[in-house]
Amino acid sequence: MSLVPSFFGGRRSNIFDPFSLDVWDPFEGFPFSGSVANVPSSARESSAIANTRVDWKETAEAHVFNVDLPGLKKEEVKVEVEDGRVLQISGERSREQEQKDDKWHRIERSTGKFLRRFRLPENAKMDQVKAAMENGVLTVTVPKEEEKKPQVKPIQISG
């Protein structure tokens, strides 16, 4: 097992993506990254930011974002457009209320706030963004402007 994370295999990193504003975690994938017992709870909660997985695909008509948010209600998620071209998806996963007689054996589900930001290209229609949530998956659709095809005017060749 390698201790050096792969930059090219496995999960794709966004460090080279000019449209992404995500922060790259250099320790992601290391054996000790998520299982250190003496990490403060605030640091574990902030891992919710890194654990929010997003797929971004571009079709002929739109940019489509699919965000895995299991267990969240649509009221706990915000989708915003800021500075004209930045799509921001945020929310908070609350910690389950502990009862006095509860005995926890394991806590692995991340809690806390999450925030993902994406800089969209010029062809995005930011005033027509739509969002829907179904079965724990948020789908954000950003329509694209139609590509303007250059007008071609045929010229008669005299001869």
CSV table of C-alpha atoms in Angstrom, one decimal:
chain,number,residue,atom,x,y,z
A,1,MET,CA,0.0,0.0,0.0
A,2,SER,CA,1.4,3.3,-1.0
A,3,LEU,CA,1.5,6.2,1.5
A,4,VAL,CA,1.6,8.7,-1.3
A,5,PRO,CA,-1.8,9.6,-2.7
A,6,SER,CA,-2.4,9.3,-6.4
A,7,PHE,CA,-3.0,12.5,-8.3
A,8,PHE,CA,-4.1,10.7,-11.4
A,9,GLY,CA,-6.0,7.6,-10.2
A,10,GLY,CA,-9.0,7.0,-8.1
A,11,ARG,CA,-11.1,10.1,-7.1
A,12,ARG,CA,-10.5,13.0,-9.4
A,13,SER,CA,-9.0,16.1,-7.8
A,14,ASN,CA,-10.2,19.6,-8.5
A,15,ILE,CA,-6.8,21.3,-8.1
A,16,PHE,CA,-6.3,21.7,-11.8
A,17,ASP,CA,-10.0,22.5,-12.6
A,18,PRO,CA,-10.2,26.2,-13.5
A,19,PHE,CA,-14.0,26.2,-12.7
A,20,SER,CA,-13.7,24.8,-9.2
A,21,LEU,CA,-13.0,26.8,-6.1
A,22,ASP,CA,-12.7,23.7,-3.9
A,23,VAL,CA,-9.8,23.4,-1.5
A,24,TRP,CA,-7.6,20.4,-2.0
A,25,ASP,CA,-6.8,18.3,1.0
A,26,PRO,CA,-3.2,16.9,0.7
A,27,PHE,CA,-3.9,14.3,3.4
A,28,GLU,CA,-7.0,12.8,1.8
A,29,GLY,CA,-6.6,9.1,1.4
A,30,PHE,CA,-3.9,8.7,4.0
A,31,PRO,CA,-4.7,5.9,6.5
A,32,PHE,CA,-4.7,8.3,9.5
A,33,SER,CA,-6.7,11.1,7.9
A,34,GLY,CA,-10.2,10.2,9.2
A,35,SER,CA,-9.4,7.9,12.1
A,36,VAL,CA,-7.2,9.8,14.5
A,37,ALA,CA,-8.9,9.5,17.9
A,38,ASN,CA,-7.4,12.8,19.3
A,39,VAL,CA,-8.6,15.0,16.5
A,40,PRO,CA,-10.9,17.7,18.0
A,41,SER,CA,-14.6,17.3,17.2
A,42,SER,CA,-14.6,20.7,15.4
A,43,ALA,CA,-12.0,19.3,12.9
A,44,ARG,CA,-14.1,16.1,12.4
A,45,GLU,CA,-17.2,18.2,11.8
A,46,SER,CA,-15.4,20.3,9.2
A,47,SER,CA,-14.7,17.1,7.3
A,48,ALA,CA,-18.4,17.3,6.2
A,49,ILE,CA,-17.1,19.9,3.7
A,50,ALA,CA,-14.8,17.5,2.1
A,51,ASN,CA,-17.2,14.6,2.2
A,52,THR,CA,-19.9,16.3,0.2
A,53,ARG,CA,-19.5,14.6,-3.2
A,54,VAL,CA,-20.5,16.4,-6.4
A,55,ASP,CA,-20.7,15.3,-10.0
A,56,TRP,CA,-20.7,18.0,-12.6
A,57,LYS,CA,-21.6,17.2,-16.2
A,58,GLU,CA,-22.1,19.4,-19.2
A,59,THR,CA,-24.7,18.5,-21.8
A,60,ALA,CA,-25.6,20.3,-25.0
A,61,GLU,CA,-28.3,22.2,-23.1
A,62,ALA,CA,-27.1,22.7,-19.5
A,63,HIS,CA,-24.5,22.2,-16.8
A,64,VAL,CA,-25.9,19.6,-14.3
A,65,PHE,CA,-24.7,19.1,-10.8
A,66,ASN,CA,-25.6,16.1,-8.7
A,67,VAL,CA,-24.8,16.3,-5.0
A,68,ASP,CA,-25.1,13.4,-2.6
A,69,LEU,CA,-26.9,14.6,0.6
A,70,PRO,CA,-28.3,11.5,2.2
A,71,GLY,CA,-30.5,12.2,5.2
A,72,LEU,CA,-30.9,15.9,4.5
A,73,LYS,CA,-34.2,17.7,3.8
A,74,LYS,CA,-34.4,20.4,1.1
A,75,GLU,CA,-35.0,23.0,3.9
A,76,GLU,CA,-31.5,22.2,5.2
A,77,VAL,CA,-29.7,23.0,1.9
A,78,LYS,CA,-29.1,26.3,0.1
A,79,VAL,CA,-28.3,26.9,-3.5
A,80,GLU,CA,-27.1,30.4,-4.4
A,81,VAL,CA,-25.5,32.3,-7.1
A,82,GLU,CA,-22.9,34.9,-6.0
A,83,ASP,CA,-20.8,37.3,-7.9
A,84,GLY,CA,-22.7,36.5,-11.1
A,85,ARG,CA,-20.9,33.3,-12.0
A,86,VAL,CA,-20.3,31.4,-8.8
A,87,LEU,CA,-22.7,28.6,-7.9
A,88,GLN,CA,-22.7,27.9,-4.2
A,89,ILE,CA,-24.2,24.8,-2.5
A,90,SER,CA,-24.3,24.8,1.3
A,91,GLY,CA,-26.1,23.4,4.2
A,92,GLU,CA,-25.7,21.7,7.6
A,93,ARG,CA,-26.0,18.1,8.7
A,94,SER,CA,-27.1,18.2,12.4
A,95,ARG,CA,-25.8,15.8,15.0
A,96,GLU,CA,-28.4,13.3,16.3
A,97,GLN,CA,-29.7,14.3,19.7
A,98,GLU,CA,-28.1,12.1,22.4
A,99,GLN,CA,-30.4,10.6,25.0
A,100,LYS,CA,-29.2,10.1,28.6
A,101,ASP,CA,-29.3,6.3,28.4
A,102,ASP,CA,-27.8,6.0,24.9
A,103,LYS,CA,-24.6,4.0,24.5
A,104,TRP,CA,-22.8,4.8,21.3
A,105,HIS,CA,-20.5,2.2,19.8
A,106,ARG,CA,-19.4,4.1,16.6
A,107,ILE,CA,-19.9,7.5,15.1
A,108,GLU,CA,-18.9,7.6,11.4
A,109,ARG,CA,-21.4,9.8,9.7
A,110,SER,CA,-20.1,13.3,9.3
A,111,THR,CA,-21.9,16.3,10.8
A,112,GLY,CA,-21.5,20.0,10.5
A,113,LYS,CA,-21.7,22.5,7.7
A,114,PHE,CA,-20.7,21.9,4.1
A,115,LEU,CA,-20.0,24.4,1.3
A,116,ARG,CA,-19.1,23.7,-2.3
A,117,ARG,CA,-18.5,26.5,-4.8
A,118,PHE,CA,-18.1,26.3,-8.6
A,119,ARG,CA,-17.2,29.1,-11.0
A,120,LEU,CA,-19.3,28.6,-14.1
A,121,PRO,CA,-18.3,29.4,-17.7
A,122,GLU,CA,-19.6,32.4,-19.6
A,123,ASN,CA,-22.3,30.4,-21.4
A,124,ALA,CA,-24.3,29.7,-18.2
A,125,LYS,CA,-27.7,31.3,-17.9
A,126,MET,CA,-27.4,32.2,-14.2
A,127,ASP,CA,-30.9,33.7,-14.1
A,128,GLN,CA,-32.5,30.4,-14.9
A,129,VAL,CA,-30.9,28.0,-12.4
A,130,LYS,CA,-33.2,25.2,-11.1
A,131,ALA,CA,-32.7,22.9,-8.2
A,132,ALA,CA,-34.6,19.7,-7.1
A,133,MET,CA,-34.0,17.2,-4.4
A,134,GLU,CA,-35.1,13.6,-4.5
A,135,ASN,CA,-33.9,10.5,-2.5
A,136,GLY,CA,-31.0,12.4,-0.9
A,137,VAL,CA,-29.6,13.7,-4.2
A,138,LEU,CA,-29.7,17.4,-5.0
A,139,THR,CA,-29.8,18.1,-8.8
A,140,VAL,CA,-28.9,21.7,-9.9
A,141,THR,CA,-29.5,22.5,-13.5
A,142,VAL,CA,-27.9,25.6,-15.1
A,143,PRO,CA,-29.1,26.1,-18.7
A,144,LYS,CA,-26.6,27.1,-21.3
A,145,GLU,CA,-26.9,29.9,-23.9
A,146,GLU,CA,-27.1,28.6,-27.4
A,147,GLU,CA,-23.9,28.7,-29.3
A,148,LYS,CA,-24.0,31.5,-31.8
A,149,LYS,CA,-23.0,30.0,-35.1
A,150,PRO,CA,-21.1,32.4,-37.3
A,151,GLN,CA,-23.1,33.6,-40.3
A,152,VAL,CA,-21.7,32.4,-43.5
A,153,LYS,CA,-22.4,34.4,-46.6
A,154,PRO,CA,-21.5,32.7,-49.8
A,155,ILE,CA,-19.6,34.9,-52.3
A,156,GLN,CA,-20.2,34.4,-56.0
A,157,ILE,CA,-17.0,33.7,-57.9
A,158,SER,CA,-17.0,35.6,-61.2
A,159,GLY,CA,-15.1,34.2,-64.0
